[in-house]
Amino acid sequence: MTKTGKDTTVVIVGGGVAGLALGHFLLRRGVGCVVLEKHTREYVERRQRAGALDAGGVGVLNEWGVGEVVEGHSHGDSDSGVPLLIDGAKRWWRMGDDDEDDVDGAFCPQQILVRNLIRTFLRDGGDLRFGAQDVSLHDIDTEQPLVRYREPDGSTRTLTCDFVAGADGYRGVSRTAIPEDVLTCSSHEFGYAWLTVMTEVPADPLALLAVHSRGFAAQITRGPSASRLYLQCPLTDTVEQWPDERIWSELGARFGEPVERTGPITSKQVVPLRGVVFSPMGYGRLYLLGDAAHLISPMSAEGMSLALHDADVLARAVIQQVEKNDPSLLDSYSDTCLNHTWQRQASAVRMTQTMHDSGDATYEGEFRKQIARKELETMLEPLAEPHPAS
């Protein structure tokens, strides 16, 4: 391990995808780090979140030699891809010719990815501390930042370090350490929400999307015996307005056929669709990554891949500083990640608006619906030409 005369080189706040990936990458190059996670291991490994990585996200893991954490979850070999139902009719996405270095994406539920990252990080000697409560950051604008936290037994610990990585999510404490007059928040509200429903029902196929005049719908795998359902709904809807029977009925209506129910619904939540970007992603010796720095529309399925991109860029920057005393990558970290983030946000906004505007016209009107339908057609394989009568 690289020694700096402090407790560790990097304190990583947050044991989700972004924090664990960064810990892995630093560990691979012998840079000392401590990962602090406020929840228990059991809680973190059960937490249900996003379920897909794009080819770029899988490529990052492979490049750092930790591709084993998504083994068995590739979906890029499928000839058909993810089916899309348009008013009940099945369509297929247009296949491109420029696959990123022939790397496949993966349907990998977040709890499985996190579980695998925890297992391999600890196996390889990583320092991961669960139950770290009341984390606070101090002196991040100096060369001697401190991180304090409370152990499960109630004792207080202070870690000295060279850098702090804030990977503790949108509601974490890391971002609040940046002065308000420094941090800028840019956001976009789409004007509708998703009713997200966790079920003990397997998804077959692993992902199915639907555009319908009643609104967008989807069923996405969350493991071999679970899936999450998504139903577009008004921002004013509440879960009380969505009893189980209505959920299954509405999903069947938007899919164009009844959905088999082999297990119960276990949770429901109404989530407004939005995009959020905080800038800068660094202040002093603190660097933000993942959801602590940005939220992206879940329609894009880019959240975990964005987190891995941030972890990759920050790991390379820290390693260059430690090994070569060269701060140039750290100095450009925020600009590099923000450039990538805005590119993905642009794509996510286009996709979200196209998929939702082309369905229920009560949100944006018939004009936008027809425009969105034409835009959607450019993304899909053309309909088969009818055979002439013999």
XYZ file of C-alpha atoms in Angstrom:
390
model
C 0.000 0.000 0.000
C 1.095 3.550 -0.735
C 1.924 5.337 2.535
C 1.183 9.029 2.982
C 1.712 9.492 6.715
C -2.022 9.669 7.329
C -4.617 7.058 8.243
C -5.339 6.482 4.578
C -5.050 8.210 1.217
C -8.769 8.344 0.406
C -11.810 8.159 2.648
C -14.802 7.084 0.561
C -18.152 8.046 2.058
C -20.812 5.657 0.805
C -20.807 1.935 0.066
C -22.963 1.862 -3.057
C -21.868 1.229 -6.640
C -19.819 4.432 -6.951
C -17.989 4.104 -3.622
C -17.303 0.382 -3.862
C -16.111 0.648 -7.453
C -13.723 3.468 -6.540
C -12.453 1.417 -3.607
C -11.831 -1.529 -5.919
C -9.945 0.564 -8.457
C -7.695 2.173 -5.838
C -7.077 -1.162 -4.133
C -5.935 -2.639 -7.449
C -3.174 -0.010 -7.642
C -2.154 -0.164 -4.001
C -3.635 3.184 -2.998
C -4.976 3.095 0.556
C -8.655 3.781 1.083
C -11.389 3.311 3.683
C -15.034 2.945 2.658
C -17.606 4.186 5.191
C -21.201 2.944 4.865
C -23.866 4.052 7.322
C -26.112 1.020 6.850
C -25.523 -2.612 7.751
C -24.179 -5.053 5.219
C -27.512 -6.893 5.193
C -29.424 -3.700 4.407
C -27.077 -2.637 1.602
C -27.127 -6.040 -0.073
C -30.947 -6.121 -0.080
C -31.480 -2.559 -1.289
C -33.372 -2.642 -4.613
C -32.366 -0.033 -7.152
C -31.470 0.206 -10.844
C -30.812 -2.954 -12.793
C -28.749 -2.301 -15.938
C -25.242 -1.393 -17.048
C -24.451 -0.147 -20.521
C -21.440 -1.371 -22.489
C -19.352 1.503 -21.129
C -20.069 0.537 -17.524
C -19.205 -3.111 -18.128
C -16.079 -2.014 -20.010
C -14.887 0.047 -17.017
C -15.189 -2.961 -14.713
C -13.374 -5.188 -17.191
C -10.574 -2.669 -17.669
C -9.913 -2.603 -13.921
C -9.962 -6.402 -13.720
C -13.194 -6.698 -11.730
C -15.513 -7.847 -14.496
C -16.326 -10.931 -12.416
C -18.892 -8.867 -10.492
C -21.238 -8.917 -13.510
C -20.404 -12.354 -14.877
C -23.521 -14.235 -15.895
C -25.546 -11.052 -16.446
C -24.628 -10.133 -20.031
C -27.522 -9.287 -22.331
C -25.712 -8.070 -25.433
C -25.638 -11.462 -27.128
C -29.395 -11.421 -27.568
C -30.410 -11.096 -31.194
C -33.677 -9.466 -30.280
C -32.626 -6.976 -27.590
C -35.280 -5.418 -25.382
C -38.760 -5.661 -26.918
C -40.972 -2.579 -27.085
C -44.747 -2.822 -27.194
C -46.480 0.026 -29.022
C -50.201 -0.090 -28.294
C -49.748 -3.828 -27.730
C -47.786 -4.535 -30.942
C -44.253 -5.888 -30.440
C -41.401 -3.947 -32.046
C -37.606 -4.232 -31.880
C -34.931 -1.617 -31.408
C -32.715 -0.833 -34.364
C -29.370 -2.540 -33.899
C -26.279 -0.343 -34.412
C -23.004 -1.298 -36.070
C -20.735 0.558 -33.656
C -20.855 -1.542 -30.489
C -18.348 -0.178 -27.996
C -15.328 -2.443 -28.503
C -17.757 -5.371 -28.840
C -18.481 -5.151 -25.103
C -21.962 -6.189 -24.029
C -24.136 -4.423 -21.512
C -25.691 -6.292 -18.616
C -28.983 -6.610 -16.763
C -27.497 -6.740 -13.285
C -29.784 -5.775 -10.381
C -28.039 -3.254 -8.156
C -28.262 -5.412 -5.057
C -26.450 -8.223 -6.907
C -23.754 -5.870 -8.223
C -23.277 -4.334 -4.770
C -23.224 -7.762 -3.125
C -20.533 -8.908 -5.554
C -18.503 -5.702 -5.136
C -18.605 -6.080 -1.340
C -17.551 -9.724 -1.509
C -14.627 -9.133 -3.847
C -13.502 -5.913 -2.105
C -13.314 -7.662 1.275
C -11.767 -10.768 -0.288
C -8.978 -8.639 -1.729
C -8.241 -6.957 1.608
C -10.339 -3.812 1.310
C -11.283 -1.759 4.392
C -15.087 -1.455 4.438
C -16.768 -0.225 7.613
C -20.517 -0.742 7.963
C -22.669 1.102 10.478
C -20.646 4.326 10.236
C -23.116 6.890 11.580
C -23.020 10.696 11.818
C -20.293 11.109 9.209
C -18.955 14.652 8.991
C -16.262 16.203 6.801
C -13.804 18.778 8.085
C -11.040 20.957 6.616
C -11.738 19.749 3.065
C -10.326 23.024 1.718
C -6.948 22.277 3.306
C -4.232 19.686 2.691
C -5.316 17.812 5.827
C -8.999 16.882 5.521
C -10.627 14.918 8.335
C -13.605 12.578 8.365
C -15.358 11.842 11.652
C -17.957 9.160 12.236
C -19.558 7.138 14.993
C -18.893 3.412 15.275
C -21.749 0.948 15.934
C -20.576 0.745 19.574
C -21.075 4.507 19.950
C -17.392 5.513 19.936
C -16.241 8.373 17.690
C -13.466 7.878 15.147
C -11.488 10.429 13.169
C -9.705 9.522 9.947
C -6.955 11.677 8.477
C -6.528 11.439 4.716
C -5.391 13.218 1.586
C -8.697 13.110 -0.292
C -12.377 12.536 0.420
C -14.699 10.899 -2.116
C -18.367 11.725 -1.566
C -20.320 8.743 -2.893
C -23.172 8.781 -0.390
C -26.012 9.545 -2.768
C -28.400 12.397 -3.394
C -29.391 12.743 0.272
C -25.916 12.149 1.706
C -23.813 14.504 3.788
C -20.846 14.916 1.449
C -22.372 17.449 -0.909
C -23.528 19.611 2.016
C -19.868 20.163 2.914
C -19.465 22.316 -0.204
C -20.355 25.979 0.506
C -23.738 27.006 -0.911
C -22.215 29.935 -2.756
C -19.883 27.533 -4.593
C -22.302 24.773 -5.577
C -24.794 25.182 -8.430
C -27.790 22.899 -8.937
C -29.334 22.558 -12.419
C -32.490 20.489 -12.745
C -35.270 19.542 -15.140
C -38.710 18.260 -14.172
C -40.464 16.146 -16.811
C -43.973 16.803 -15.492
C -44.980 13.217 -14.732
C -44.037 10.427 -12.370
C -43.545 6.692 -12.324
C -45.383 4.432 -9.965
C -42.562 2.003 -9.160
C -43.702 -1.348 -7.847
C -41.525 -4.140 -6.457
C -42.937 -7.631 -6.998
C -41.947 -11.211 -6.300
C -42.696 -12.024 -9.924
C -39.884 -12.944 -12.349
C -39.546 -10.937 -15.551
C -39.716 -12.860 -18.830
C -38.229 -11.349 -20.930
C -35.760 -9.667 -18.592
C -36.961 -6.255 -19.712
C -40.162 -5.251 -21.470
C -41.154 -1.664 -22.283
C -44.503 -0.385 -23.496
C -45.734 2.829 -25.122
C -49.512 3.130 -24.908
C -52.193 5.802 -25.083
C -52.740 5.133 -21.349
C -49.076 5.900 -20.599
C -45.637 4.313 -20.441
C -45.162 0.954 -18.684
C -42.317 -1.476 -18.079
C -41.307 -4.638 -16.269
C -37.587 -5.029 -15.493
C -35.840 -7.958 -13.843
C -34.508 -7.620 -10.317
C -33.167 -11.153 -10.063
C -34.444 -14.658 -10.803
C -37.596 -14.314 -8.709
C -38.366 -10.590 -8.659
C -39.076 -7.680 -10.962
C -39.922 -4.020 -10.756
C -42.933 -2.575 -12.540
C -43.169 0.993 -13.782
C -46.359 2.849 -14.679
C -46.414 6.464 -15.834
C -48.799 8.500 -13.700
C -49.546 12.134 -12.795
C -47.309 13.848 -10.248
C -50.303 14.198 -7.954
C -50.964 10.438 -7.705
C -50.407 8.641 -4.412
C -49.789 4.971 -3.699
C -53.199 4.803 -2.021
C -54.748 5.416 -5.429
C -53.006 2.313 -6.759
C -54.304 -0.844 -5.050
C -52.733 -4.086 -6.246
C -55.631 -5.024 -8.501
C -55.453 -1.694 -10.327
C -51.697 -2.073 -10.859
C -51.995 -5.497 -12.498
C -54.987 -4.422 -14.554
C -53.279 -1.283 -15.793
C -50.045 -3.103 -16.617
C -51.992 -5.650 -18.645
C -53.868 -2.890 -20.480
C -50.642 -1.104 -21.455
C -48.922 -4.363 -22.420
C -51.911 -5.426 -24.491
C -52.432 -8.703 -22.637
C -52.829 -9.852 -19.020
C -49.648 -10.231 -16.956
C -49.218 -13.492 -15.063
C -49.092 -12.947 -11.289
C -46.981 -15.572 -9.570
C -46.100 -13.586 -6.460
C -47.141 -10.588 -4.349
C -46.416 -6.889 -4.624
C -43.990 -5.952 -1.837
C -43.590 -2.170 -2.169
C -44.908 0.859 -4.051
C -43.618 4.377 -4.522
C -44.482 7.377 -6.714
C -41.251 8.862 -8.125
C -41.229 12.138 -10.135
C -39.029 11.926 -13.219
C -36.276 14.524 -13.289
C -32.668 15.206 -14.085
C -30.303 16.965 -11.663
C -26.667 18.034 -12.028
C -24.523 19.655 -9.330
C -21.476 21.704 -10.274
C -18.616 21.678 -9.519
C -18.088 18.020 -8.640
C -15.086 18.907 -6.517
C -14.167 21.407 -3.838
C -10.790 21.464 -2.099
C -9.910 17.840 -1.341
C -13.534 16.622 -1.689
C -14.743 14.992 -4.912
C -18.357 14.011 -5.569
C -19.372 10.997 -7.628
C -22.490 9.063 -8.509
C -25.867 10.242 -7.217
C -24.163 12.707 -4.875
C -23.311 14.694 -8.006
C -26.171 13.949 -10.411
C -29.494 12.215 -10.916
C -30.540 11.023 -14.366
C -33.940 10.002 -15.644
C -34.454 6.297 -14.869
C -35.738 5.895 -18.433
C -32.094 5.985 -19.534
C -30.968 3.159 -17.202
C -27.684 5.094 -16.945
C -27.398 5.705 -13.204
C -24.988 2.877 -12.372
C -22.951 3.414 -15.538
C -22.540 7.119 -14.713
C -21.373 6.160 -11.222
C -18.767 3.790 -12.673
C -17.556 6.479 -15.066
C -17.029 8.912 -12.175
C -15.215 6.250 -10.144
C -12.957 5.441 -13.092
C -12.014 9.086 -13.698
C -11.427 9.818 -10.005
C -9.379 6.668 -9.451
C -7.047 7.526 -12.336
C -6.716 11.083 -11.064
C -5.836 10.018 -7.510
C -3.384 7.392 -8.747
C -1.609 9.927 -10.965
C -1.300 12.302 -8.012
C -0.010 9.593 -5.661
C 2.376 7.902 -8.083
C 3.617 10.905 -10.081
C 2.781 13.908 -7.876
C 0.804 15.176 -10.863
C -2.500 16.918 -9.922
C -3.622 17.646 -13.485
C -6.287 14.913 -13.616
C -7.621 15.883 -10.207
C -7.783 19.511 -11.329
C -9.820 18.518 -14.386
C -11.939 15.857 -12.644
C -15.069 17.987 -12.353
C -14.942 19.269 -15.929
C -14.254 15.786 -17.310
C -17.136 14.177 -15.452
C -19.555 17.034 -16.048
C -18.900 16.896 -19.778
C -19.756 13.189 -19.786
C -22.726 13.715 -17.476
C -24.286 16.397 -19.659
C -23.866 14.193 -22.728
C -25.745 11.382 -20.989
C -28.355 13.808 -19.627
C -29.022 15.051 -23.155
C -29.550 11.503 -24.355
C -31.742 10.681 -21.344
C -33.981 13.706 -21.896
C -34.481 12.813 -25.565
C -35.311 9.204 -24.759
C -37.583 10.045 -21.830
C -39.569 12.609 -23.765
C -39.850 10.405 -26.850
C -41.069 7.359 -24.914
C -43.583 9.310 -22.822
C -44.804 11.928 -25.300
C -45.565 9.188 -27.854
C -48.035 7.531 -25.475
C -50.503 9.459 -23.316
C -51.282 12.745 -25.111
C -52.882 14.327 -22.035
C -49.452 15.454 -20.800
C -47.982 17.238 -23.854
C -50.768 17.160 -26.446
C -51.478 15.398 -29.722
C -48.917 17.433 -31.709
C -46.066 16.310 -29.488
C -47.404 12.756 -29.544
C -47.263 12.563 -33.319
C -43.783 14.112 -33.413
C -42.572 11.678 -30.745
C -44.039 8.729 -32.656
C -42.030 9.733 -35.733
C -38.889 10.126 -33.629
C -39.510 6.727 -32.072
C -39.815 5.103 -35.486
C -36.239 6.161 -36.312
C -35.041 4.082 -33.328
C -36.917 0.914 -34.276
C -36.539 -1.797 -36.870
C -38.963 -1.116 -39.726
C -42.210 -3.007 -39.835
C -42.153 -6.019 -42.134
C -43.580 -5.294 -45.549
C -46.805 -7.217 -46.215
C -46.436 -9.957 -48.817
C -48.355 -9.202 -52.006
C -51.276 -11.531 -52.764
C -50.318 -14.272 -55.188
